[in-house]
Amino acid sequence: MRQFMYGDDGDIFYRRSVDISEMMIPVRCLRCHDGIYDLTKVEVTARYIDCSMWKTPCCDQLVDDLIWTGRAAYVNLDRNGHDERR
Ligand SMILES: [Zn+2]
């Protein structure tokens, strides 16, 4: 199955063609495991003292940035597009 996501300009693009070089904080979605998006471009829906919540642009899941809960919503990517090890 091919996953797709929407770019800033509304165009659909596929993961292999995602250009992360323009992204401030490229991350890979751990909900659908295929979406890649810029963490600085997400639309934050709620801000709390210890976390923010947003909808993933790839699979429309409501996620937060509480990475220590063991259900991290994303993993950071390095400049080669590979998962960064924490
Ligand atoms: Zn996703």
mmCIF file of C-alpha atoms in Angstrom, residues 1-20 23 32-37 58 77:
data_model
loop_
_atom_site.group_PDB
_atom_site.id
_atom_site.type_symbol
_atom_site.label_atom_id
_atom_site.label_comp_id
_atom_site.label_asym_id
_atom_site.label_seq_id
_atom_site.Cartn_x
_atom_site.Cartn_y
_atom_site.Cartn_z
ATOM 1 C CA MET A 1 0.000 0.000 0.000
ATOM 2 C CA ARG A 2 1.289 3.378 -0.900
ATOM 3 C CA GLN A 3 1.055 6.030 1.739
ATOM 4 C CA PHE A 4 0.688 9.631 0.749
ATOM 5 C CA MET A 5 0.704 12.925 2.535
ATOM 6 C CA TYR A 6 0.078 16.508 1.716
ATOM 7 C CA GLY A 7 2.783 19.084 1.223
ATOM 8 C CA ASP A 8 2.593 22.696 2.306
ATOM 9 C CA ASP A 9 1.222 23.661 -1.079
ATOM 10 C CA GLY A 10 -1.495 21.012 -0.908
ATOM 11 C CA ASP A 11 0.162 18.688 -3.389
ATOM 12 C CA ILE A 12 0.170 15.011 -2.638
ATOM 13 C CA PHE A 13 3.624 13.532 -2.513
ATOM 14 C CA TYR A 14 4.924 10.123 -1.666
ATOM 15 C CA ARG A 15 7.345 9.300 1.056
ATOM 16 C CA ARG A 16 10.211 8.512 -1.226
ATOM 17 C CA SER A 17 10.005 11.938 -2.738
ATOM 18 C CA VAL A 18 9.701 13.811 0.548
ATOM 19 C CA ASP A 19 12.402 16.444 0.691
ATOM 20 C CA ILE A 20 13.407 16.827 4.309
ATOM 21 C CA MET A 23 12.300 20.950 7.055
ATOM 22 C CA CYS A 32 1.248 5.077 10.566
ATOM 23 C CA HIS A 33 5.045 4.490 10.440
ATOM 24 C CA ASP A 34 5.249 6.020 7.015
ATOM 25 C CA GLY A 35 4.314 9.677 7.224
ATOM 26 C CA ILE A 36 7.074 12.252 7.372
ATOM 27 C CA TYR A 37 6.375 15.800 8.395
ATOM 28 C CA CYS A 58 -0.223 12.025 7.409
ATOM 29 C CA LEU A 77 15.054 11.992 11.392
#
